[in-house]
Short mmCIF file of C-alpha atoms and ligand atoms in Angstrom, two decimals:
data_model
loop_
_atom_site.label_atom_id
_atom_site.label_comp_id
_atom_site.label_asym_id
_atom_site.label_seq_id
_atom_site.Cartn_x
_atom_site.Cartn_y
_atom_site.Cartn_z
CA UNK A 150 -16.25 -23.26 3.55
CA UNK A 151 -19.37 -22.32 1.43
CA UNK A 152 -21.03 -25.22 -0.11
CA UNK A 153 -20.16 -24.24 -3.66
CA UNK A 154 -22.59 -22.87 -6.36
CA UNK A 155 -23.10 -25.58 -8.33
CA UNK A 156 -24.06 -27.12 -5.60
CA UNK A 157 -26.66 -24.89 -4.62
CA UNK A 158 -28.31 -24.34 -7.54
CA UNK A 159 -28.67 -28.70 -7.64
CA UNK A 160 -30.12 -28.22 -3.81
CA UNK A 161 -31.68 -25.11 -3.89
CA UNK A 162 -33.35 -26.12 -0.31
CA UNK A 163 -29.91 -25.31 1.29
CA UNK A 164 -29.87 -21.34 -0.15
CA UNK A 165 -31.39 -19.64 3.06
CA UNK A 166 -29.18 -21.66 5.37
CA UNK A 167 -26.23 -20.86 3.47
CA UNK A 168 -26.78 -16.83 3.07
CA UNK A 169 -27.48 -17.54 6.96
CA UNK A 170 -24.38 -19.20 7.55
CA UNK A 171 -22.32 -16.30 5.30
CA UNK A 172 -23.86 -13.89 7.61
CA UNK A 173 -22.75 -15.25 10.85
CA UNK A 174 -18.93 -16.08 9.67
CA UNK A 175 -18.81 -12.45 8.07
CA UNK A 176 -19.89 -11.35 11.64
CA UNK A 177 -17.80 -13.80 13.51
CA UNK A 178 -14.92 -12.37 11.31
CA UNK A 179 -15.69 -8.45 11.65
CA UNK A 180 -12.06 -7.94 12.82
CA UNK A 181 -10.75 -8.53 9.65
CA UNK A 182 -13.20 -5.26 8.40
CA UNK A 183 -14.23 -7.06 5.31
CA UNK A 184 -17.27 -6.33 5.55
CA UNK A 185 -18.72 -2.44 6.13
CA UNK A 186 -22.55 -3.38 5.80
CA UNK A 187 -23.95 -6.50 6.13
CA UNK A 188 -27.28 -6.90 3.98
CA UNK A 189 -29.48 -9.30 6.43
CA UNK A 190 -33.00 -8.87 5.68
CA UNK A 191 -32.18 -8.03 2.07
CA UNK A 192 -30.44 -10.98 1.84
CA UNK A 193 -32.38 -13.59 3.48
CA UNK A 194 -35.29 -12.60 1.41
CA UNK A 195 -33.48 -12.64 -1.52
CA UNK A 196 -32.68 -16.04 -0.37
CA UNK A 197 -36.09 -17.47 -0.18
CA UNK A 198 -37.13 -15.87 -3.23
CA UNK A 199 -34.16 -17.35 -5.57
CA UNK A 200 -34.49 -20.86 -3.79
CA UNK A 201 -38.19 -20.65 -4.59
CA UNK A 202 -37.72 -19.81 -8.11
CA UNK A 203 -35.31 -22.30 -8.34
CA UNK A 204 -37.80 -24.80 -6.88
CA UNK A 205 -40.29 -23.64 -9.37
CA UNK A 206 -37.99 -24.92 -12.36
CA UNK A 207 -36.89 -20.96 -13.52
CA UNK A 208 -33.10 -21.17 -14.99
CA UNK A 209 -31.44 -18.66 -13.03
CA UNK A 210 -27.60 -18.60 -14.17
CA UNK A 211 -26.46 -17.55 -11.09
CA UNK A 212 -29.14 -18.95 -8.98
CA UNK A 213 -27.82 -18.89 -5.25
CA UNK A 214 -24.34 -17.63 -5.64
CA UNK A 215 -22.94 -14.90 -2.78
CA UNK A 216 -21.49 -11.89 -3.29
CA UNK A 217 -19.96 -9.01 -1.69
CA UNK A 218 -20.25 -5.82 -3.50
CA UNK A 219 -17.11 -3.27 -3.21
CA UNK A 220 -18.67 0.13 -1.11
CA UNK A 221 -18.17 2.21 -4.40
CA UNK A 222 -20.63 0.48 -6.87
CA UNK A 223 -24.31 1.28 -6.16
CA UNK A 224 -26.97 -0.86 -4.51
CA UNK A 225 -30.40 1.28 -4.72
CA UNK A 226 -31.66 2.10 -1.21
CA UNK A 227 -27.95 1.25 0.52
CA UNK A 228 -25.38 3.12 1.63
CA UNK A 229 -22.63 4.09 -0.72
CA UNK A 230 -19.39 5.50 1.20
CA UNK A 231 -16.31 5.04 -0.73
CA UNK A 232 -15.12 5.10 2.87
CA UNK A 233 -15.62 8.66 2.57
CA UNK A 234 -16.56 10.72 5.50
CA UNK A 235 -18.14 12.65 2.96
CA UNK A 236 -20.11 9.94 1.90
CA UNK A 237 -21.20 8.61 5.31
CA UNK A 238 -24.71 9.19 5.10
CA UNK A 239 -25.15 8.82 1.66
CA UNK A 240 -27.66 5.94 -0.03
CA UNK A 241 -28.05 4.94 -3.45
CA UNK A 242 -30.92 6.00 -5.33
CA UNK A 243 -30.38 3.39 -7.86
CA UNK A 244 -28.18 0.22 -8.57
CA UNK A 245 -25.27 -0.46 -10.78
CA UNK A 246 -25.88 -2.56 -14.24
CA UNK A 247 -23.39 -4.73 -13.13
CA UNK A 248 -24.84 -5.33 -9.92
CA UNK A 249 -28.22 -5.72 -11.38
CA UNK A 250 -27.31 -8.32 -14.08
CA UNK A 251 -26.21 -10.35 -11.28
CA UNK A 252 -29.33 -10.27 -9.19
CA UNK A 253 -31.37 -10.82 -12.03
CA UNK A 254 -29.44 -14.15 -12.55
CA UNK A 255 -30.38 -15.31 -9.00
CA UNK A 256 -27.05 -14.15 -7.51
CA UNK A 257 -27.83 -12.84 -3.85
CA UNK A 258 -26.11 -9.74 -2.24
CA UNK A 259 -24.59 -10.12 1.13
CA UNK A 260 -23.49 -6.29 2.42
CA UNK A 261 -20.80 -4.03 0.98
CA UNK A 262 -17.49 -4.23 1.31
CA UNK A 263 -13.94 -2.14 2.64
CA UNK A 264 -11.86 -0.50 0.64
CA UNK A 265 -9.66 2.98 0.42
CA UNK A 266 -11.47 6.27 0.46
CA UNK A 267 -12.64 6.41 -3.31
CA UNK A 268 -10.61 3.43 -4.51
CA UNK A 269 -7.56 5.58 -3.90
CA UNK A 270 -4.71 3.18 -2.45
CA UNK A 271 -3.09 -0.14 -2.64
CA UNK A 272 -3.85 -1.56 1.12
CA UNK A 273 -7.36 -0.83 2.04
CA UNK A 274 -5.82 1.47 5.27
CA UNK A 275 -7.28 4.46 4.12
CA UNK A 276 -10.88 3.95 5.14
CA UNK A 277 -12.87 5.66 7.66
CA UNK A 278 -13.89 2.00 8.48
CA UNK A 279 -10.36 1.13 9.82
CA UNK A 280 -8.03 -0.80 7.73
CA UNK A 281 -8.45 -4.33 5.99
CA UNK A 282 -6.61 -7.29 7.35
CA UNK A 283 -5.01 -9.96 5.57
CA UNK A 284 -6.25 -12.79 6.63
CA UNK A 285 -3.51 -14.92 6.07
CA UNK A 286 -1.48 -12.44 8.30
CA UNK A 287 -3.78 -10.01 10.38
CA UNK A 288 -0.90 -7.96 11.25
CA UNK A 289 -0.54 -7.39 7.37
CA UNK A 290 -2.52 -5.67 4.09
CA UNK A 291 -5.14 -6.94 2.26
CA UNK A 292 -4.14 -4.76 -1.05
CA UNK A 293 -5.78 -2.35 -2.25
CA UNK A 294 -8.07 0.20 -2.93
CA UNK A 295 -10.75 -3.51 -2.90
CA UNK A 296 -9.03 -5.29 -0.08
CA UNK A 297 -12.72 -5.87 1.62
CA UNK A 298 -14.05 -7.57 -1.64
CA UNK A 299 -10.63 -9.81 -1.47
CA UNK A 300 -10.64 -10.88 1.85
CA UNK A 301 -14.33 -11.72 1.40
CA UNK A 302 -13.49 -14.33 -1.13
CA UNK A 303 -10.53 -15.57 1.02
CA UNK A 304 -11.84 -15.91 3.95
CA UNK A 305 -15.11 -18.22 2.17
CA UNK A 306 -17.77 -15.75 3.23
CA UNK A 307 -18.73 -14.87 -0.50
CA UNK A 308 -18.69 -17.18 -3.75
CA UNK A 309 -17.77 -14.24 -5.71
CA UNK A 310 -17.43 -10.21 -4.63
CA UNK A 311 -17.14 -6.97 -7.57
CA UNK A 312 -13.88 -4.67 -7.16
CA UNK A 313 -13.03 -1.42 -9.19
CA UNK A 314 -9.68 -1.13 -10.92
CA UNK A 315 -8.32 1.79 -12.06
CA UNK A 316 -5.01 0.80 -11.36
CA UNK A 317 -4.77 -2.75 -10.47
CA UNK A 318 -7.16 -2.52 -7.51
CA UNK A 319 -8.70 -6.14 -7.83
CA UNK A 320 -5.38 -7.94 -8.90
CA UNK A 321 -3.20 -6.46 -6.07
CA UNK A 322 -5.46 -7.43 -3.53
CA UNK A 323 -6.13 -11.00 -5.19
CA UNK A 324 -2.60 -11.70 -5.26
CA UNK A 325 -1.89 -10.32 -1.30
CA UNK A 326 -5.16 -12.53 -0.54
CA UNK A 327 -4.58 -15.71 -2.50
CA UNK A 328 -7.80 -15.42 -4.58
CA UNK A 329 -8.61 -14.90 -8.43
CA UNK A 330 -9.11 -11.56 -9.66
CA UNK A 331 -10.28 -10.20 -13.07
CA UNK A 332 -10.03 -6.68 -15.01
CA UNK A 333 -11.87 -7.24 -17.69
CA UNK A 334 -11.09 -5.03 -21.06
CA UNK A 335 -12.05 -1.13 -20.79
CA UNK A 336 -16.07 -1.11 -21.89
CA UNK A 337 -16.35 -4.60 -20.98
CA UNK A 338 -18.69 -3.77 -17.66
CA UNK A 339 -20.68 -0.93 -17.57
CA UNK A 340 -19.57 1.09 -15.30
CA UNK A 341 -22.98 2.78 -14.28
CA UNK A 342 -23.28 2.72 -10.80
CA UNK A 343 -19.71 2.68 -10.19
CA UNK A 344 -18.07 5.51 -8.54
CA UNK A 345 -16.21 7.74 -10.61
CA UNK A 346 -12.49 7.76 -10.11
CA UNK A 347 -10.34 7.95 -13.18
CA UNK A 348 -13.32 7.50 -16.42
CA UNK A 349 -10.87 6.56 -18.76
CA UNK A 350 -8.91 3.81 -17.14
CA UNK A 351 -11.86 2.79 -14.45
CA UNK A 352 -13.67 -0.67 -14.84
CA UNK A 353 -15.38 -3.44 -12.37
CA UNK A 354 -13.87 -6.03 -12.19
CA UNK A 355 -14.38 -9.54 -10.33
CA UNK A 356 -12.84 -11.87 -7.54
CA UNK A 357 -13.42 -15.57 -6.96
CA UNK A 358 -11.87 -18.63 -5.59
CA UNK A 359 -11.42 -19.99 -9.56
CA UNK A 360 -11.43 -18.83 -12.99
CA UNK A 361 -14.31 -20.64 -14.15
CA UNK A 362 -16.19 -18.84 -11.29
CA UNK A 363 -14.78 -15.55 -12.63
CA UNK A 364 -15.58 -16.18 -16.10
CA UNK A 365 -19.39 -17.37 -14.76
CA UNK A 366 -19.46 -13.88 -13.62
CA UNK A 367 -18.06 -12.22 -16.29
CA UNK A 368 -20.61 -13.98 -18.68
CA UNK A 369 -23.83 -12.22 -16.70
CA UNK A 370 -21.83 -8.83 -16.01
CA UNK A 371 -20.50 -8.08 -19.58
CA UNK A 372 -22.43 -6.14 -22.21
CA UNK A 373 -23.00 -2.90 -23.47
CA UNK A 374 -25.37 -0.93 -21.53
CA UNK A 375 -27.28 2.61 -22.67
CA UNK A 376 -26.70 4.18 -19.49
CA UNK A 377 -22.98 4.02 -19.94
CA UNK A 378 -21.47 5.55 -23.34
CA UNK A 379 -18.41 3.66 -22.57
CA UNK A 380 -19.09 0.29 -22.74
CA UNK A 381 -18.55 -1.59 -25.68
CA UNK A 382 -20.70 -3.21 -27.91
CA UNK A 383 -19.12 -6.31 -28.16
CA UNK A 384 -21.66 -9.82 -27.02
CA UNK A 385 -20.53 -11.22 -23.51
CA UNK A 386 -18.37 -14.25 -23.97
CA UNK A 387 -20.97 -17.22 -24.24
CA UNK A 388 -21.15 -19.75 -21.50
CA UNK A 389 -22.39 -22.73 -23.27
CA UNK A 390 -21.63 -24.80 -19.78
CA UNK A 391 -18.99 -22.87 -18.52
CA UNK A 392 -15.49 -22.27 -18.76
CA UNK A 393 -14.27 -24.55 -21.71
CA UNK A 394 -10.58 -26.50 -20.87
CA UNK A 395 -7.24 -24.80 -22.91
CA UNK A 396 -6.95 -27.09 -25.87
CA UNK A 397 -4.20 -25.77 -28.22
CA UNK A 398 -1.05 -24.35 -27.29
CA UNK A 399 -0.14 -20.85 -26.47
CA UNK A 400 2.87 -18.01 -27.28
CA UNK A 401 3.12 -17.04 -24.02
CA UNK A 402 4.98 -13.79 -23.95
CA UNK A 403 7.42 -13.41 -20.77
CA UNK A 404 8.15 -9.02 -20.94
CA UNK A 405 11.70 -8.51 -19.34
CA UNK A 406 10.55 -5.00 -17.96
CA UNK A 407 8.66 -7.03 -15.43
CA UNK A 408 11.44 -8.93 -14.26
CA UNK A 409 13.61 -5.96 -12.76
CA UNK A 410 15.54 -5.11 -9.24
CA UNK A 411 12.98 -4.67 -7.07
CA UNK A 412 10.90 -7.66 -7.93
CA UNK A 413 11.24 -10.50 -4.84
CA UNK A 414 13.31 -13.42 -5.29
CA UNK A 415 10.52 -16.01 -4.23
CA UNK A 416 8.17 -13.90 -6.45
CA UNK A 417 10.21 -14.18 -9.69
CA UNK A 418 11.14 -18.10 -8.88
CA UNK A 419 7.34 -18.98 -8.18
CA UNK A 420 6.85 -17.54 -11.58
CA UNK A 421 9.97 -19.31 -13.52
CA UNK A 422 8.36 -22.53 -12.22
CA UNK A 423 5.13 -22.01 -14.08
CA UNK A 424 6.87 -21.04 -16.61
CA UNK A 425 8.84 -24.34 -17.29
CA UNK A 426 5.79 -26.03 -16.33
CA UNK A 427 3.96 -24.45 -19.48
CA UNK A 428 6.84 -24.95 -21.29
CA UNK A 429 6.83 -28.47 -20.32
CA UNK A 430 2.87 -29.61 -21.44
CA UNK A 431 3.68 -27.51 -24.96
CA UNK A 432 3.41 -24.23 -24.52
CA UNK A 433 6.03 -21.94 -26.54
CA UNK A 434 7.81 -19.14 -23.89
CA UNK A 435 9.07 -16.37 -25.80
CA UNK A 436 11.18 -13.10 -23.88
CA UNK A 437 9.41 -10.13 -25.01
CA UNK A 438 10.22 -6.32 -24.61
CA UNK A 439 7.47 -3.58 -23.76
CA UNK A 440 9.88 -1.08 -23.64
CA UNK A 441 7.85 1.74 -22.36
CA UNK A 442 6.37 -0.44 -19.22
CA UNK A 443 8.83 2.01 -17.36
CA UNK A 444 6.57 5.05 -17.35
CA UNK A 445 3.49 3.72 -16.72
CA UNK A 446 3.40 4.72 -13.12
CA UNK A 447 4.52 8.28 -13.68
CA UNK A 448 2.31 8.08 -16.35
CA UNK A 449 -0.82 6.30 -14.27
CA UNK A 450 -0.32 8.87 -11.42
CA UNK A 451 -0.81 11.76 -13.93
CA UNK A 452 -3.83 10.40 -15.86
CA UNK A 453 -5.67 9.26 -12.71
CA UNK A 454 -5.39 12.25 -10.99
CA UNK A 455 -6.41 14.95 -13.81
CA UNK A 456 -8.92 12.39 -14.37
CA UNK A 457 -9.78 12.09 -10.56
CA UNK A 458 -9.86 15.54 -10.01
CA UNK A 459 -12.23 16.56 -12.50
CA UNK A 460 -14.72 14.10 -11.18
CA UNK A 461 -14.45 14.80 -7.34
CA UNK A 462 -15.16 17.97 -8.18
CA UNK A 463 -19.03 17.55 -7.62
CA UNK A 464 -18.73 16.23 -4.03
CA UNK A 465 -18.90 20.51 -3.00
CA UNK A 466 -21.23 20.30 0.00
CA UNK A 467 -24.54 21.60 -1.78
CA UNK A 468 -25.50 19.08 -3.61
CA UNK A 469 -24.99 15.50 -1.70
CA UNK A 470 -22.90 13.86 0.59
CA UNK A 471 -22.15 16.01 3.75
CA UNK A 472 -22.06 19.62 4.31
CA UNK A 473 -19.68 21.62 6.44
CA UNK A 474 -22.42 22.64 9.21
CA UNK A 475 -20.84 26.05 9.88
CA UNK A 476 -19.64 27.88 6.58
CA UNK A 477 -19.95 31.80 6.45
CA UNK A 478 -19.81 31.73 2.50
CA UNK A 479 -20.45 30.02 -0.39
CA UNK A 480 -16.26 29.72 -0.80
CA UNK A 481 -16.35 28.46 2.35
CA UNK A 482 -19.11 25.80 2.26
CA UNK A 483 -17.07 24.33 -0.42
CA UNK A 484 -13.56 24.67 1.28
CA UNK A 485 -14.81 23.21 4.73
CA UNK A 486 -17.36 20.22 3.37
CA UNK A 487 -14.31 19.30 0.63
CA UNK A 488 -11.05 19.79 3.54
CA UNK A 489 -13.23 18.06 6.20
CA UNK A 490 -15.22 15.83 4.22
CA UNK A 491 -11.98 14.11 2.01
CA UNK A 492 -8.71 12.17 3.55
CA UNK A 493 -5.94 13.33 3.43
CA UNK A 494 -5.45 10.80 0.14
CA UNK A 495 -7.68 12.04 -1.45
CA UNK A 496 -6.84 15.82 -1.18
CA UNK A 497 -3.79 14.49 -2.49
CA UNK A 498 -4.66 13.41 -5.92
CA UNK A 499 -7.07 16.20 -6.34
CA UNK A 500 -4.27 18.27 -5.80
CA UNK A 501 -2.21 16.52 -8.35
CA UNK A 502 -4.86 16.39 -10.56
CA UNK A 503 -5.35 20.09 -10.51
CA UNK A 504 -1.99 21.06 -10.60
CA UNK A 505 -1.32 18.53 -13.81
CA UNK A 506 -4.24 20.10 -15.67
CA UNK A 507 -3.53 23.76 -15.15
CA UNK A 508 -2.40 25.89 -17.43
CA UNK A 509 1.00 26.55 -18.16
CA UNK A 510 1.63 22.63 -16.74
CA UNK A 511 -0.99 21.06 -18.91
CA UNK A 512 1.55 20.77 -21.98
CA UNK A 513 4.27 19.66 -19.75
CA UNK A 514 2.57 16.70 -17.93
CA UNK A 515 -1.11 16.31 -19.11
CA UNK A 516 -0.47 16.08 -22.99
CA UNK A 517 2.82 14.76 -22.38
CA UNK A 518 1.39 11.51 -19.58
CA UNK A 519 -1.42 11.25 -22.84
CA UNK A 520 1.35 10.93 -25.56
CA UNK A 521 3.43 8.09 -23.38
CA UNK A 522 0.34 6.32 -22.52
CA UNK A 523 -0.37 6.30 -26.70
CA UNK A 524 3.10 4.59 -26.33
CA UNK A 525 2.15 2.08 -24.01
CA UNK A 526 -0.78 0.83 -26.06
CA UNK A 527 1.66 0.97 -29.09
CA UNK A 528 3.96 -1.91 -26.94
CA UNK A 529 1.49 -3.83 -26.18
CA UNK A 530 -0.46 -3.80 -29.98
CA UNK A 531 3.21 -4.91 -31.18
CA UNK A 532 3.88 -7.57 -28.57
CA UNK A 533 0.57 -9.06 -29.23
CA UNK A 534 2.01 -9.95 -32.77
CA UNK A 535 4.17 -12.42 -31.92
CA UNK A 536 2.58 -13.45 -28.40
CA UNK A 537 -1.19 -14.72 -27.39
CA UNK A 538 -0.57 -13.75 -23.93
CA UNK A 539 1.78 -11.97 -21.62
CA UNK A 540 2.90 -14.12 -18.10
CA UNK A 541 4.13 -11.51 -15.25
CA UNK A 542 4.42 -10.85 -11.64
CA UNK A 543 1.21 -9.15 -10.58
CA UNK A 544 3.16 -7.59 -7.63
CA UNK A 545 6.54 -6.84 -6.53
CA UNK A 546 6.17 -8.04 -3.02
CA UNK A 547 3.54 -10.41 -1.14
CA UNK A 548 1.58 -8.35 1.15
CA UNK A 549 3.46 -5.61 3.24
CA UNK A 550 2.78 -5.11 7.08
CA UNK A 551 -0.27 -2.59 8.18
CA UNK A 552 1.33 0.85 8.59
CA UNK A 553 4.50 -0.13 6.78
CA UNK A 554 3.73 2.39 3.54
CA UNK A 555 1.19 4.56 4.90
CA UNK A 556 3.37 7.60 5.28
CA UNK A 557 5.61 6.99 1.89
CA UNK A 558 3.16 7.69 -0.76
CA UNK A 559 5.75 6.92 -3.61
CA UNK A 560 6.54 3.67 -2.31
CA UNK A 561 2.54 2.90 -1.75
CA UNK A 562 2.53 3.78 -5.64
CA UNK A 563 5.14 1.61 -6.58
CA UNK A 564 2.68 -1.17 -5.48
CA UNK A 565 0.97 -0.74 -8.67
CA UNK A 566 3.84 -1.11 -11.21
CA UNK A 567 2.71 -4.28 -12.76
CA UNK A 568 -0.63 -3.73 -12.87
CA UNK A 569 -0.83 -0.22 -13.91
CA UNK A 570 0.07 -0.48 -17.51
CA UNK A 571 -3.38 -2.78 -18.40
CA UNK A 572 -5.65 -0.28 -17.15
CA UNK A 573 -3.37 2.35 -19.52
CA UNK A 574 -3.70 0.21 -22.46
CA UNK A 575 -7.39 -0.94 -21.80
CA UNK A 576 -6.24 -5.13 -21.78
CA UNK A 577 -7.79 -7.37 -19.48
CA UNK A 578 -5.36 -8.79 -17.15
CA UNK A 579 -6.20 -11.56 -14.34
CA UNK A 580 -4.15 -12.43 -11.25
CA UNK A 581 -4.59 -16.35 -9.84
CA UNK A 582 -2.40 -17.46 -6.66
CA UNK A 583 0.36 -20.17 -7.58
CA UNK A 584 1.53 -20.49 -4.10
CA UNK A 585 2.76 -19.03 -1.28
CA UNK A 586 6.75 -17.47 0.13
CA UNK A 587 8.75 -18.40 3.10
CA UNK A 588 5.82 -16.36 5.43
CA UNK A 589 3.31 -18.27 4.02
CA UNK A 590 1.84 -15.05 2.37
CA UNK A 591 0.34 -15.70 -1.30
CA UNK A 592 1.92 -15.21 -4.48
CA UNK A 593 -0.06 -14.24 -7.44
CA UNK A 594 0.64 -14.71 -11.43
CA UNK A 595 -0.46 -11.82 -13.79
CA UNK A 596 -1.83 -13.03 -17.19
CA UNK A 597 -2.37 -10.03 -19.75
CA UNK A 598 -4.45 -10.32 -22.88
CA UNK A 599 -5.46 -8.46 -25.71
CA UNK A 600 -8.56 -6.02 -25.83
CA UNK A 601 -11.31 -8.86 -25.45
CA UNK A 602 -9.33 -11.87 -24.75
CA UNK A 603 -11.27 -12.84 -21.38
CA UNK A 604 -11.97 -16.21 -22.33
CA UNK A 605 -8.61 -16.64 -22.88
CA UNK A 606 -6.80 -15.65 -20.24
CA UNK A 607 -9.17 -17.29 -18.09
CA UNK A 608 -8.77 -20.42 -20.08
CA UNK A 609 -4.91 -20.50 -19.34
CA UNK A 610 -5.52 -19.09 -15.77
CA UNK A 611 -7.96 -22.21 -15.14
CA UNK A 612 -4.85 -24.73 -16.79
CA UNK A 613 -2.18 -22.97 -13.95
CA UNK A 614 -4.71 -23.99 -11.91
CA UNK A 615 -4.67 -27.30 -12.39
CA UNK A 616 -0.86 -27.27 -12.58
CA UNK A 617 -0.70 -25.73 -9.35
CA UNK A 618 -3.21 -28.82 -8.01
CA UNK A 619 -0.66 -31.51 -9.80
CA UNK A 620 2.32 -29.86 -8.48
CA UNK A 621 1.51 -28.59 -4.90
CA UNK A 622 2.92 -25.04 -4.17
N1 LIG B 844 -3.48 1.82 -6.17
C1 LIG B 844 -3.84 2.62 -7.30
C2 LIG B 844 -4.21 4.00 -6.84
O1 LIG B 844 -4.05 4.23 -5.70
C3 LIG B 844 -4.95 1.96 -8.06
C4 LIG B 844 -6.26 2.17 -7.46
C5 LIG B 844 -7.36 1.50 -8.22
O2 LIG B 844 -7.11 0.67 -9.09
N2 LIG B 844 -8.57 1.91 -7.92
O3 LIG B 844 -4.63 4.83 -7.57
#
């Protein structure tokens, strides 16, 4: 494992020896395809420079930490794929906010990592890169679309590694990988520099192997930012030293839509036994309704695409990315470089998207998805009344096999069903492992929050932890 941050930044001499060390296991462990770009030189001198200023007394937050930075958030001068072949030859002409808070508090950028063609998926398989394994079980899933971000973490290549959610694409693949994974609140990030998929539900979000690691992270990433309209202007949470212990005792909100047919057995027991353990050290567990949790993935699959295929609409072989090299006409320059150049995923959702926004269907699904995800928000304003925080499943299952859902789109969808409804309603929601099922594949616990409740949720997430540590799995 990777001597840990704190660590590091105490014996700063051990920073280029480390990055080394990442390197070589990420190498070692290409099979899992983690990794799609591996950041050597920039790295190692990155390396020497942060140890240096580390040496030279500068406070650097995140002075030696290693991350892995999901192939759809920009890194000027690299590539930037989406594991696209339309994006193959792309690079970045400039880097992310996010990304660049982080390397201006010492953090050091190991390569880029897997995930589905423009964070469209919930296993990582559809990648011109070849498909993520799990590495808990290679013949299985990471999750998805930021499976190479979560088996980064996992496998202890990476203190820390950025995802994109738009649908629950950092908590699905935290709870298939055993890791921690945040989506912060809508506006939290900026999300300059992140690939556009779905602009009203998309956000960067974070994995580690803790929640005070997460919450480091968040601290440096968080903050409004002029290039990006979106993000809120609302102070990161402070640090002061780090994640601070849960002191008082929470309403923690248990929503009986989550606990449905479908749901695994070992899934919904792992959860009942954090529950009573909660319950147990003070904390008041109260059955809540959120009624209109059933739509969100009708709901999700409507927004995202309209959304999706308004802003895929630039990729049209003129302007970047690749070109069809043998179109007659303008017509079809665009239909070869977009039908060539796009999986079959992808031409999916634009699809969708287009037939959802056009008129005549507009009324009947567009306005109509926008009204029901109103009513979403509307649950979850009047739940948080009586609760501080909502305790769920993050996924129905633990991770599926490789292959298993390729072909069944609406059962690949169905992945998303607890973690769809926070991206609707704009809540942070984190998943932490609490153990593992009879195949030894991780379990993961979704806490959900209201708008700007990081801290929070993290807070509780870091007490589970503990639990979990006290009670074995
Ligand atoms: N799996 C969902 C989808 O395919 C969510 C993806 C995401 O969050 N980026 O759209």
């Amino acid at each position: 494992m990777l001597p840990n941050p704190e660590h590091l930044k105490n014996h700063p001499e051990l920073i280029p020896e480390t990055v080394e060390q990442s390197l070589t296991r990420a190498r070692e462990g290409e099979d899992l395809r983690a990794f799609v770009a591996l950041f050597d030189e920039r790295a190692r001198n990155d390396s020497i420079r942060v140890r240096d200023a580390l040496l030279r007394g500068e406070s650097l937050p995140l002075g030696g930490w290693i991350i892995g930075v999901k192939d759809n958030i920009a890194v000027k001068g690299q590539q930037l794929t989406c594991a696209s072949r339309l994006l193959k030859n792309f690079r970045s002409p400039f880097t992310a906010t996010a990304v660049e808070r982080l390397e201006k508090a010492g953090a050091i950028i190991l390569g880029k990592t897997n995930l589905d063609e423009f964070a469209m998926g919930s296993s990582s398989e559809n990648s011109i890169f070849g498909a993520v394994r799990n590495p808990h079980d290679r013949s299985r899933v990471a999750g998805g679309s930021s499976g190479g971000s979560a088996v980064a973490v996992a496998a202890g290549w990476v203190h820390g590694a950025l995802g994109s959610e738009t649908g629950g694409s950092v908590r699905q693949p935290a709870a298939f990988c055993g890791v921690a994974g945040l989506k912060p609140t809508y506006g939290r990030i900026s999300r300059y520099g992140l690939v556009a998929f779905g602009s009203s539900l998309d956000q960067i979000g974070q994995f580690a192997s803790s929640c005070r690691h997460i919450f480091d992270l968040l601290c440096v990433m968080s903050g409004v930012d002029r290039m990006d309209s979106s993000s809120a202007h609302m102070p990161p949470p402070v640090h002061n030293g780090g994640l601070r212990p849960l002191e008082k005792s929470l309403r923690i909100g248990i929503p009986r839509e989550y606990f449905v047919e479908g749901l695994s057995a070992e899934i919904r027991d792992a959860i009942y036994k954090v529950v009573e353990q909660l319950r147990s050290i003070g904390h008041q567990v109260i059955e809540v309704s959120l009624p209109y949790t059933q739509y969100a993935i009708p709901v999700y699959y409507i927004v995202a695409t309209a959304e999706a295929s308004s802003n895929l609409a630039r990729y049209d072989g003129a302007r970047y990315g690749w070109r069809h090299p043998d179109a007659a006409s303008l017509a079809d320059l665009y239909e070869s470089s977009r039908g060539d150049g796009f999986g079959s995923e992808v031409r999916r959702r634009i699809m969708m998207g287009t037939f959802v926004l056009s008129a005549g269907y507009y009324d009947a699904y567009y306005r109509k998805g926008q009204q029901v995800r109103r009513c979403i928000l509307d649950d979850y304003q009047r739940v948080f009344l009586d609760v501080d925080v909502l305790l769920t499943p993050t996924t129905p299952t633990t991770a599926f096999h490789l292959g298993e859902k390729i072909d069944d789109p609406l059962a690949m969808y169905l992945s998303d069903i607890f973690t769809a409804p926070a991206n609707l309603a704009g809540v942070p929601a984190l998943s932490i492992p609490i153990g593992k099922d009879g195949n030894r594949l991780p379990i993961g616990v979704q806490i959900q929050g209201p708008h700007f409740s990081e801290e929070l949720i993290l807070r509780l997430g870091d007490q589970i932890e503990s639990l979990d540590k006290a009670g074995g799995e």
